[in-house]
PDB file of C-alpha atoms in Angstrom:
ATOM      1  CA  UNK A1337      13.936 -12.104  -6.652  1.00 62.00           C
ATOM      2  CA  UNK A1338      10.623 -12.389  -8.090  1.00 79.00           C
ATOM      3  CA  UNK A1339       8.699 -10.219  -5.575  1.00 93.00           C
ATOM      4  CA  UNK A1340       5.346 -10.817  -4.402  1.00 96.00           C
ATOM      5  CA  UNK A1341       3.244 -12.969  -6.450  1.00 96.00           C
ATOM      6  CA  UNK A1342      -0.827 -13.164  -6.597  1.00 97.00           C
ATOM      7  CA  UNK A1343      -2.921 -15.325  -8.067  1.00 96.00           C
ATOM      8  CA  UNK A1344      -5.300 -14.426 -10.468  1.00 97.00           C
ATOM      9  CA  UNK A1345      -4.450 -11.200 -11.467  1.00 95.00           C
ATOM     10  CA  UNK A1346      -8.130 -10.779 -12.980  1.00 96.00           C
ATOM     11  CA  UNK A1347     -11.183 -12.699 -11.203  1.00 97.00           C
ATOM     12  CA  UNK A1348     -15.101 -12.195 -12.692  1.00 97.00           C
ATOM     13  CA  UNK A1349     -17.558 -14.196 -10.540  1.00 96.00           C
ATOM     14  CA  UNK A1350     -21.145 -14.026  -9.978  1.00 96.00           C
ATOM     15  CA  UNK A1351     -22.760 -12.848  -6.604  1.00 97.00           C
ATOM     16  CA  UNK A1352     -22.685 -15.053  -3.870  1.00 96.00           C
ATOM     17  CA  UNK A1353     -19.877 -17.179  -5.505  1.00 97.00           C
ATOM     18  CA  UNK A1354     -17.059 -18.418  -3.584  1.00 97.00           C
ATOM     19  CA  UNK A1355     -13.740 -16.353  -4.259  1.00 97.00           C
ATOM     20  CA  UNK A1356     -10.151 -17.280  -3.205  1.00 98.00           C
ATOM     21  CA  UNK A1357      -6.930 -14.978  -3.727  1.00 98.00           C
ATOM     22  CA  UNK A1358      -3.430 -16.219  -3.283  1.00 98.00           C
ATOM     23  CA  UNK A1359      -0.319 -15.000  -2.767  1.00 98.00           C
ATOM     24  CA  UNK A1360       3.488 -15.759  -2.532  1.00 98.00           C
ATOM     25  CA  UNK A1361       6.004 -13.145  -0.115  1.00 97.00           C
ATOM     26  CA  UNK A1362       8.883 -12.376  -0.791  1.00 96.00           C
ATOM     27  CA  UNK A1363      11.043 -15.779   0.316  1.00 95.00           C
ATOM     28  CA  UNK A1364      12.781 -14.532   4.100  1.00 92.00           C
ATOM     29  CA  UNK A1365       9.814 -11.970   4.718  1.00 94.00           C
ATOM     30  CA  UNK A1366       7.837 -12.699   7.876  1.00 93.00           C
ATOM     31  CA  UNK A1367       5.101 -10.233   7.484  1.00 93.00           C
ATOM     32  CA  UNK A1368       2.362 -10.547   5.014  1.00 95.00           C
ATOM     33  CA  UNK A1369      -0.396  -7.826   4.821  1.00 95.00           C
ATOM     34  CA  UNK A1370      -3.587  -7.584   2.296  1.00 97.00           C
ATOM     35  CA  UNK A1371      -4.914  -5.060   1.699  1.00 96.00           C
ATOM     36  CA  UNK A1372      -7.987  -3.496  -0.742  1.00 96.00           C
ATOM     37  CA  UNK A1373      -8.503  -0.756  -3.197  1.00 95.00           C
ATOM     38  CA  UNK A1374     -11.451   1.116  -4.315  1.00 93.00           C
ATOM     39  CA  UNK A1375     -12.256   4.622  -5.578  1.00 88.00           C
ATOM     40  CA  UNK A1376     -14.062   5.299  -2.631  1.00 89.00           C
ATOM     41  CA  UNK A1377     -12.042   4.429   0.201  1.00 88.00           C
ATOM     42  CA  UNK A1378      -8.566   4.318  -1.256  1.00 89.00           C
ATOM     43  CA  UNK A1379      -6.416   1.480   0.131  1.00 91.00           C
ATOM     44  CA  UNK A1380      -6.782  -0.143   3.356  1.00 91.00           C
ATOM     45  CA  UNK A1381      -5.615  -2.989   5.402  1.00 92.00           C
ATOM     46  CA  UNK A1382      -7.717  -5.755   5.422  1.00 95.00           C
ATOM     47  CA  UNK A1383      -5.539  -8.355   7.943  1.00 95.00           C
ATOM     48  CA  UNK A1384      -1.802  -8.298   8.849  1.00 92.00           C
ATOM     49  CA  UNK A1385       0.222 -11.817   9.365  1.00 94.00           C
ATOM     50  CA  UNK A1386       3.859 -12.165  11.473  1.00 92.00           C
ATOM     51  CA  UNK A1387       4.769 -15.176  11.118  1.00 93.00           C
ATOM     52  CA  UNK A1388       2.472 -16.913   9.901  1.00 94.00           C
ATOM     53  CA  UNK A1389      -0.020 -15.395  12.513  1.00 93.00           C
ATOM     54  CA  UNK A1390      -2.827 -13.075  12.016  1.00 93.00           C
ATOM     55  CA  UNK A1391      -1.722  -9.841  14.416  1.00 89.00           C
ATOM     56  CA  UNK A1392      -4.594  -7.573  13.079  1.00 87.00           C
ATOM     57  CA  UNK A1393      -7.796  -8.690  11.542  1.00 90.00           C
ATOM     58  CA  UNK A1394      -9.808  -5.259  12.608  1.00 87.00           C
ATOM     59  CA  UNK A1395      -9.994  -4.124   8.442  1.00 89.00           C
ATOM     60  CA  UNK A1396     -11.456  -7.307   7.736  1.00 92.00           C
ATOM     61  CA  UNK A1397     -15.159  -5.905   6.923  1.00 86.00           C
ATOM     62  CA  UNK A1398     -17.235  -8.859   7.226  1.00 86.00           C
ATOM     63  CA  UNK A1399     -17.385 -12.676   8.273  1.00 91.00           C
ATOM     64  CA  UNK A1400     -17.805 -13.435   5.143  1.00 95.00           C
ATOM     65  CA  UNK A1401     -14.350 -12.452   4.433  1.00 96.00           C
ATOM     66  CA  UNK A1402     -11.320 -14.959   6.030  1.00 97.00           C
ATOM     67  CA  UNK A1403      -7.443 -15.237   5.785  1.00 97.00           C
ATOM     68  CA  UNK A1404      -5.182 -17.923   6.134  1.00 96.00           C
ATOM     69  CA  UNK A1405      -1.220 -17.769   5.914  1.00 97.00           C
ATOM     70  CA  UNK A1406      -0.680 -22.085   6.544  1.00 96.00           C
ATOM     71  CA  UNK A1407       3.460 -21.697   5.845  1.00 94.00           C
ATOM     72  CA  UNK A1408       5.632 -18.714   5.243  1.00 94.00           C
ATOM     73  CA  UNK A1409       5.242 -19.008   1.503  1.00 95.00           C
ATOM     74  CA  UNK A1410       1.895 -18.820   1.307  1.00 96.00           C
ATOM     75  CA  UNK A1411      -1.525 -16.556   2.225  1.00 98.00           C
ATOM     76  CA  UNK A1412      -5.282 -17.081   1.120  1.00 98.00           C
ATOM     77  CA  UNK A1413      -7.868 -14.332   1.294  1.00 98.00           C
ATOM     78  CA  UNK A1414     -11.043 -16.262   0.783  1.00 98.00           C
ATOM     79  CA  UNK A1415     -14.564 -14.436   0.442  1.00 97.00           C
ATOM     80  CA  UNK A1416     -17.782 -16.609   0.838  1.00 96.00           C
ATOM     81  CA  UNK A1417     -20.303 -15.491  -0.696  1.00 96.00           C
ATOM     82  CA  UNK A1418     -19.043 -12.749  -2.629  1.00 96.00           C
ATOM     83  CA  UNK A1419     -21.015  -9.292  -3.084  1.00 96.00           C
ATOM     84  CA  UNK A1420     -21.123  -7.004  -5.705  1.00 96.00           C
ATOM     85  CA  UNK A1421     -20.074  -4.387  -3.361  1.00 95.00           C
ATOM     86  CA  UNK A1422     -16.524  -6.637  -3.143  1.00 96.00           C
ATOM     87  CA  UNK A1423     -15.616  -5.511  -6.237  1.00 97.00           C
ATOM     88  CA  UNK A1424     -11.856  -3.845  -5.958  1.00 97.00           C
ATOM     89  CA  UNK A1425      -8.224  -4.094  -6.102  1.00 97.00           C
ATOM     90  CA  UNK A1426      -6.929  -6.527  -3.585  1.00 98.00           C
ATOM     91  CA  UNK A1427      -3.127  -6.171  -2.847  1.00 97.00           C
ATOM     92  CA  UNK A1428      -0.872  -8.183  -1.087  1.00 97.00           C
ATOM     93  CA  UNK A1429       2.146  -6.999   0.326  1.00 95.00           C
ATOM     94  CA  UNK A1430       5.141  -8.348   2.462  1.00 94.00           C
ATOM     95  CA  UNK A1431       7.972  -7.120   4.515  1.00 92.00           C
ATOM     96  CA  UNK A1432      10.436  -8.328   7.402  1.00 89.00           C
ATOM     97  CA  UNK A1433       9.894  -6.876  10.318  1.00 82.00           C
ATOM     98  CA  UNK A1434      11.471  -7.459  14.131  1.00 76.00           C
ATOM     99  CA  UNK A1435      13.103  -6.284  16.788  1.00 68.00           C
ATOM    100  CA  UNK A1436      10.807  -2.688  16.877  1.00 66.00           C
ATOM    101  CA  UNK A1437      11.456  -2.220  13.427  1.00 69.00           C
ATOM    102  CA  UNK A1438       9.078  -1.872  10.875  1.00 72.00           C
ATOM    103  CA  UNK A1439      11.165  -1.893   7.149  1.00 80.00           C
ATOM    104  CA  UNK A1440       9.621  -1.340   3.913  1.00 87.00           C
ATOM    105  CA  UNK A1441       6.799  -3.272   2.584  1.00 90.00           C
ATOM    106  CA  UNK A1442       6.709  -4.384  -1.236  1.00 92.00           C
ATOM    107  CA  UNK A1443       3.648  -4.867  -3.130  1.00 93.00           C
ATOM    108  CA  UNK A1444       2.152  -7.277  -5.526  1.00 95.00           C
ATOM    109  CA  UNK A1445       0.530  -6.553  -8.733  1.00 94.00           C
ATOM    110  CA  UNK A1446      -3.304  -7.015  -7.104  1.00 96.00           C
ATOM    111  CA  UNK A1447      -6.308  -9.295  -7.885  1.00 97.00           C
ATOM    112  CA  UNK A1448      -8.826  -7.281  -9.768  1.00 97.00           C
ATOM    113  CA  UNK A1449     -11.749  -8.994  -8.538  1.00 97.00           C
ATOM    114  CA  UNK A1450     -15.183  -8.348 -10.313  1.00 97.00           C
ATOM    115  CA  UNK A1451     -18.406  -9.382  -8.680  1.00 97.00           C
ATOM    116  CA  UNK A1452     -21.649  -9.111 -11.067  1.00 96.00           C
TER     117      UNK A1452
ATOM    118  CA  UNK B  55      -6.949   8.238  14.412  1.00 86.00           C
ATOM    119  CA  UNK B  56      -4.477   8.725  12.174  1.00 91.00           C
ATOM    120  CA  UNK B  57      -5.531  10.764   8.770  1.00 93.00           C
ATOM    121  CA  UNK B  58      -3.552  11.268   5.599  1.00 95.00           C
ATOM    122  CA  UNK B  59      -3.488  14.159   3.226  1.00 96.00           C
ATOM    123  CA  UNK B  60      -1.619  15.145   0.123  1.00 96.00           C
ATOM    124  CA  UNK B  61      -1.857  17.813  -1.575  1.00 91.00           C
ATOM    125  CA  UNK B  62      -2.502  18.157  -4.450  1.00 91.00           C
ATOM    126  CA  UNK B  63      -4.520  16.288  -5.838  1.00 93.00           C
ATOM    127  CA  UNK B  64      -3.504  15.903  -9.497  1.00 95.00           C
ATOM    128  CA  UNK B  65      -0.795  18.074 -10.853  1.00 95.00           C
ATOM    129  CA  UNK B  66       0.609  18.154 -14.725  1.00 96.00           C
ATOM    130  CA  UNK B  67       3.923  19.941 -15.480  1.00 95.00           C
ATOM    131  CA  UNK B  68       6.117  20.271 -18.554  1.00 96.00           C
ATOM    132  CA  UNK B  69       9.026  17.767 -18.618  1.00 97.00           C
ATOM    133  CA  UNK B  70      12.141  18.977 -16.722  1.00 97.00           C
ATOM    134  CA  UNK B  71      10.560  21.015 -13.868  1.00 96.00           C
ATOM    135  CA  UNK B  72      11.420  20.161 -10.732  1.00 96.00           C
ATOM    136  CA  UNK B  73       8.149  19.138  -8.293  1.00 94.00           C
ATOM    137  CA  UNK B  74       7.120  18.997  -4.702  1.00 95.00           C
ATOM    138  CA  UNK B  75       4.543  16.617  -3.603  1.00 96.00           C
ATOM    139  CA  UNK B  76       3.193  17.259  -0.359  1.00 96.00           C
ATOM    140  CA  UNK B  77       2.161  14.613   2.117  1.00 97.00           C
ATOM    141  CA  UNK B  78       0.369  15.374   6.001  1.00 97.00           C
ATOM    142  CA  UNK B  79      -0.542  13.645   8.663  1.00 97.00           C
ATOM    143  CA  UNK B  80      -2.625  14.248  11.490  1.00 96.00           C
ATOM    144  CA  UNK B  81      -0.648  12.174  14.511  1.00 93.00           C
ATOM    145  CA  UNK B  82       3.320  12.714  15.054  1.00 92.00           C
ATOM    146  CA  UNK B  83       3.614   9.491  16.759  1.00 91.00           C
ATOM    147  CA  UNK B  84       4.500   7.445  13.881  1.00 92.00           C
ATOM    148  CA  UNK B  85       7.237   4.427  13.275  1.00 90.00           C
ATOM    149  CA  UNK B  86       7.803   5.453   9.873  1.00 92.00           C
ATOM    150  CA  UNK B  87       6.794   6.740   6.510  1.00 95.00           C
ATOM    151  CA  UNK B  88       6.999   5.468   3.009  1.00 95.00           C
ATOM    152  CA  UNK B  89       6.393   7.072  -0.348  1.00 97.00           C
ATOM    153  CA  UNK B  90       4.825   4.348  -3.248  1.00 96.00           C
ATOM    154  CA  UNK B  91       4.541   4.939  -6.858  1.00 96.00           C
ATOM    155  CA  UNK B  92       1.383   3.348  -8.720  1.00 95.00           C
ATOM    156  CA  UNK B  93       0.835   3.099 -11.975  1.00 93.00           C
ATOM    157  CA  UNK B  94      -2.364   2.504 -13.949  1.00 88.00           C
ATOM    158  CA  UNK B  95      -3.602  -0.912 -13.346  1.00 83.00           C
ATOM    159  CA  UNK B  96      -0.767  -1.922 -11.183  1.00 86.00           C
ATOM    160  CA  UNK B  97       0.516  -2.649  -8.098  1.00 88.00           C
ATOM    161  CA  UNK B  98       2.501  -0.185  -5.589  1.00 93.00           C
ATOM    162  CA  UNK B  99       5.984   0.496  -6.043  1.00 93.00           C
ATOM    163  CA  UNK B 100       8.263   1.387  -3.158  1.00 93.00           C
ATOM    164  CA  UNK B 101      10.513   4.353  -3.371  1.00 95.00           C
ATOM    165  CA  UNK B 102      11.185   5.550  -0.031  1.00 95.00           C
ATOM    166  CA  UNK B 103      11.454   4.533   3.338  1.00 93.00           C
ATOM    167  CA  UNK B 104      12.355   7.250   5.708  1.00 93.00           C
ATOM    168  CA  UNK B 105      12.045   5.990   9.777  1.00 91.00           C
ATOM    169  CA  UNK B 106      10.852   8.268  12.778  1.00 91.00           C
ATOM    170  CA  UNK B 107      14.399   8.950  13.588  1.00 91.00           C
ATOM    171  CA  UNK B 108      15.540  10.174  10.000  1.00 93.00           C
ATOM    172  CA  UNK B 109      14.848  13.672   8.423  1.00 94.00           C
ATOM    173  CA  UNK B 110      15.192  12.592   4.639  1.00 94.00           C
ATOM    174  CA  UNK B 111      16.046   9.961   2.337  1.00 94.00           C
ATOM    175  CA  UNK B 112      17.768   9.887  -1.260  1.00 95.00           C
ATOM    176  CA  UNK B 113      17.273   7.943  -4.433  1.00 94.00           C
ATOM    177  CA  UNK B 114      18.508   9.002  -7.712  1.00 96.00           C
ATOM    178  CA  UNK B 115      16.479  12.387  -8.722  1.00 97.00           C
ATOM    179  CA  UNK B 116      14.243  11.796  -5.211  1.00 97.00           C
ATOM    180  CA  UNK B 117      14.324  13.214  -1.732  1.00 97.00           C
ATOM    181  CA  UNK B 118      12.118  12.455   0.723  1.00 97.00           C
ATOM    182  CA  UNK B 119      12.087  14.724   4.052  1.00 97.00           C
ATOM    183  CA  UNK B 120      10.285  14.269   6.825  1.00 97.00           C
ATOM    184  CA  UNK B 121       9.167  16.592   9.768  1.00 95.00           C
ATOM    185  CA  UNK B 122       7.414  14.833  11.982  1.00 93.00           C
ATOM    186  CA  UNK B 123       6.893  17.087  15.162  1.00 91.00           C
ATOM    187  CA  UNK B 124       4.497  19.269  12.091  1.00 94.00           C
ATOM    188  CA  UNK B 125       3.374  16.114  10.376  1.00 95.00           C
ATOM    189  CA  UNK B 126       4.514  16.840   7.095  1.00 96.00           C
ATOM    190  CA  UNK B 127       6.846  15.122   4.323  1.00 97.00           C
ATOM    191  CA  UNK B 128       7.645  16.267   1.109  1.00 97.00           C
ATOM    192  CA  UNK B 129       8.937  13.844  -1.598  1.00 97.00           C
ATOM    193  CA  UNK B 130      10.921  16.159  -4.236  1.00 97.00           C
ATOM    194  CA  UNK B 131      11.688  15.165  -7.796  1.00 97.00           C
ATOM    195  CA  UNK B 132      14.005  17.021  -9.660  1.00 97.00           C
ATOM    196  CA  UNK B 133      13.925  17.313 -13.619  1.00 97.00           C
ATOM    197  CA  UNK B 134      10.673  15.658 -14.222  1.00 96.00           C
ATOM    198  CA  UNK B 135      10.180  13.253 -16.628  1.00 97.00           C
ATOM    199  CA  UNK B 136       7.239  11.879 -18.477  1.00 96.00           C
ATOM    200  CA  UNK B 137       8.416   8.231 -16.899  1.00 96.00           C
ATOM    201  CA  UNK B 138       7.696   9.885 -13.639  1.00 97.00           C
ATOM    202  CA  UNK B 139       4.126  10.301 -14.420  1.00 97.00           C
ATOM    203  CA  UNK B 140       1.665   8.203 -12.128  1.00 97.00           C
ATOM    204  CA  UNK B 141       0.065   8.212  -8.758  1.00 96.00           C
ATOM    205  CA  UNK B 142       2.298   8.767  -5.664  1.00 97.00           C
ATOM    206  CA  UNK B 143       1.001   7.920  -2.264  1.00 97.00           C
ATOM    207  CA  UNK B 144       2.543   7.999   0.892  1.00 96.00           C
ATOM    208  CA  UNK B 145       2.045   6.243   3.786  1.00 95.00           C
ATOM    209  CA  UNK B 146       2.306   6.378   7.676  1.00 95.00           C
ATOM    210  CA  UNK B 147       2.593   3.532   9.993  1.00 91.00           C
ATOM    211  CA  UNK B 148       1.570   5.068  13.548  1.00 88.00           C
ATOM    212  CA  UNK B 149       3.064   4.115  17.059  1.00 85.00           C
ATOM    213  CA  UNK B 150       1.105   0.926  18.490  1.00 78.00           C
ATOM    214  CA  UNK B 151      -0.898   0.083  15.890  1.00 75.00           C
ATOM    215  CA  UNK B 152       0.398  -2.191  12.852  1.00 68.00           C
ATOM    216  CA  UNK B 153      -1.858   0.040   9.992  1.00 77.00           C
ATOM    217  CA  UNK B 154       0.162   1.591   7.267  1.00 86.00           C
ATOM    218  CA  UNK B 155      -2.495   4.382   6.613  1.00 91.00           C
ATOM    219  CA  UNK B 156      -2.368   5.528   3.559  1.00 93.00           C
ATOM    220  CA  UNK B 157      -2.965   9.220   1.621  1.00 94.00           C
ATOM    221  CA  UNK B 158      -5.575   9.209  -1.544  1.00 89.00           C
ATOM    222  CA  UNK B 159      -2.465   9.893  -3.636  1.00 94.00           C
ATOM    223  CA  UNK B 160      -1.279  12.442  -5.682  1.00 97.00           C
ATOM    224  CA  UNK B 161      -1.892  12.026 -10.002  1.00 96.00           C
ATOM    225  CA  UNK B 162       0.906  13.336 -11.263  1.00 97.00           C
ATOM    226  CA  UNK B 163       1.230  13.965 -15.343  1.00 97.00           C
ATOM    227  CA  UNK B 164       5.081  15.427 -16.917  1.00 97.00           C
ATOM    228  CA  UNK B 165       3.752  15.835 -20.377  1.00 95.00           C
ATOM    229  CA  UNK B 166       6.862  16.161 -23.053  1.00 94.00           C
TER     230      UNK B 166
END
């Protein structure tokens, strides 16, 4: 299995730029979950997907931040514009989940996402 | 709302001790908890999964326990070795809510 795949793993852009991160679950996970990094804050969740359905968007921090999961093989996280303040580690993760049971979730390598 | 803590922070031990990382949480409630591994410019690796109902877990020179009614794990590694050293975080995943909060991690170092 190749585990969860993102896409870019590095990403410089200028303020106010369009950004868009991508990833690829693991294939027969129904949960998808992104999440950020930073020194600061540590990791959080940003927006959590069952089936291809956004349950819990609270961690997104801004409107200028969206998610989309259009098949089970897929997620965006898009930010428009970006900010400096952006700048971070963002992780996508995926596990299968049902019947009240919540199993382990695996991680992808990250975006490192740069904003100048 | 659910808070994390482990302690410590950073810890650096010579290779072959045996370690205890500590791990607490401030709500008992929880569906499970999971210990992750991260290395330096990288991504999160699982290690252990240990649900509400379960007191500890095993994997090679790891055990994970878990009390929850005192909101504490401990993730144990015996014989340390320098491949061991990076950040471990755990990771709580609270009753009604689908948040996995996570701890600010522990930086651990097994020098040779």
């Amino acid at each position: 299995d190749a585990g969860v795949i993102q896409s870019p793993r590095h990403e410089v852009t200028e303020m106010g730029q369009e950004v868009t991160l991508r990833c690829k679950p693991i294939s027969g996970h129904n949960s998808l979950f992104w999440y950020r990094q930073t020194m600061m804050r540590g990791l959080e969740l940003l927006i959590y997907f069952n089936n291809n359905v956004p349950i819990d968007d609270s961690g997104m921090p801004e409107d200028r931040f969206s998610a989309k999961m259009p098949n089970a093989s897929f997620s965006t996280l898009k930010i428009q514009p970006s900010e400096p303040r952006d700048s971070a580690v963002y992780f996508c993760a995926s596990s299968w989940e049902g019947a009240g049971r919540f199993n382990e979730q695996f991680f992808g390598p990250g975006t490192r996402l740069t904003v100048l | 709302k659910q808070e994390v803590t482990q302690i410590p922070a950073a810890l650096s031990v010579p290779e072959g001790e045996n370690l205890v990382l500590n791990c607490s949480f401030t709500d008992s409630a929880i569906y499970n908890l999971q210990w992750f591994r991260q290395d330096p410019g990288k991504g999160l690796t699982s290690l252990l999964l240990i649900q509400s109902s379960q007191r500890e877990q095993t994997s090679g020179r790891l055990n994970a326990s878990l009390d929850k009614s005192s909101g504490r794990s401990t993730l144990y590694i015996a014989a340390s070795q320098p491949g061991d050293s990076a950040t471990y975080l755990c990771a709580v995943r609270t009753l009604g809510t689908d948040k996995l909060i996570f701890g600010t991690g522990t930086r651990l170092q097994v020098f040779p």
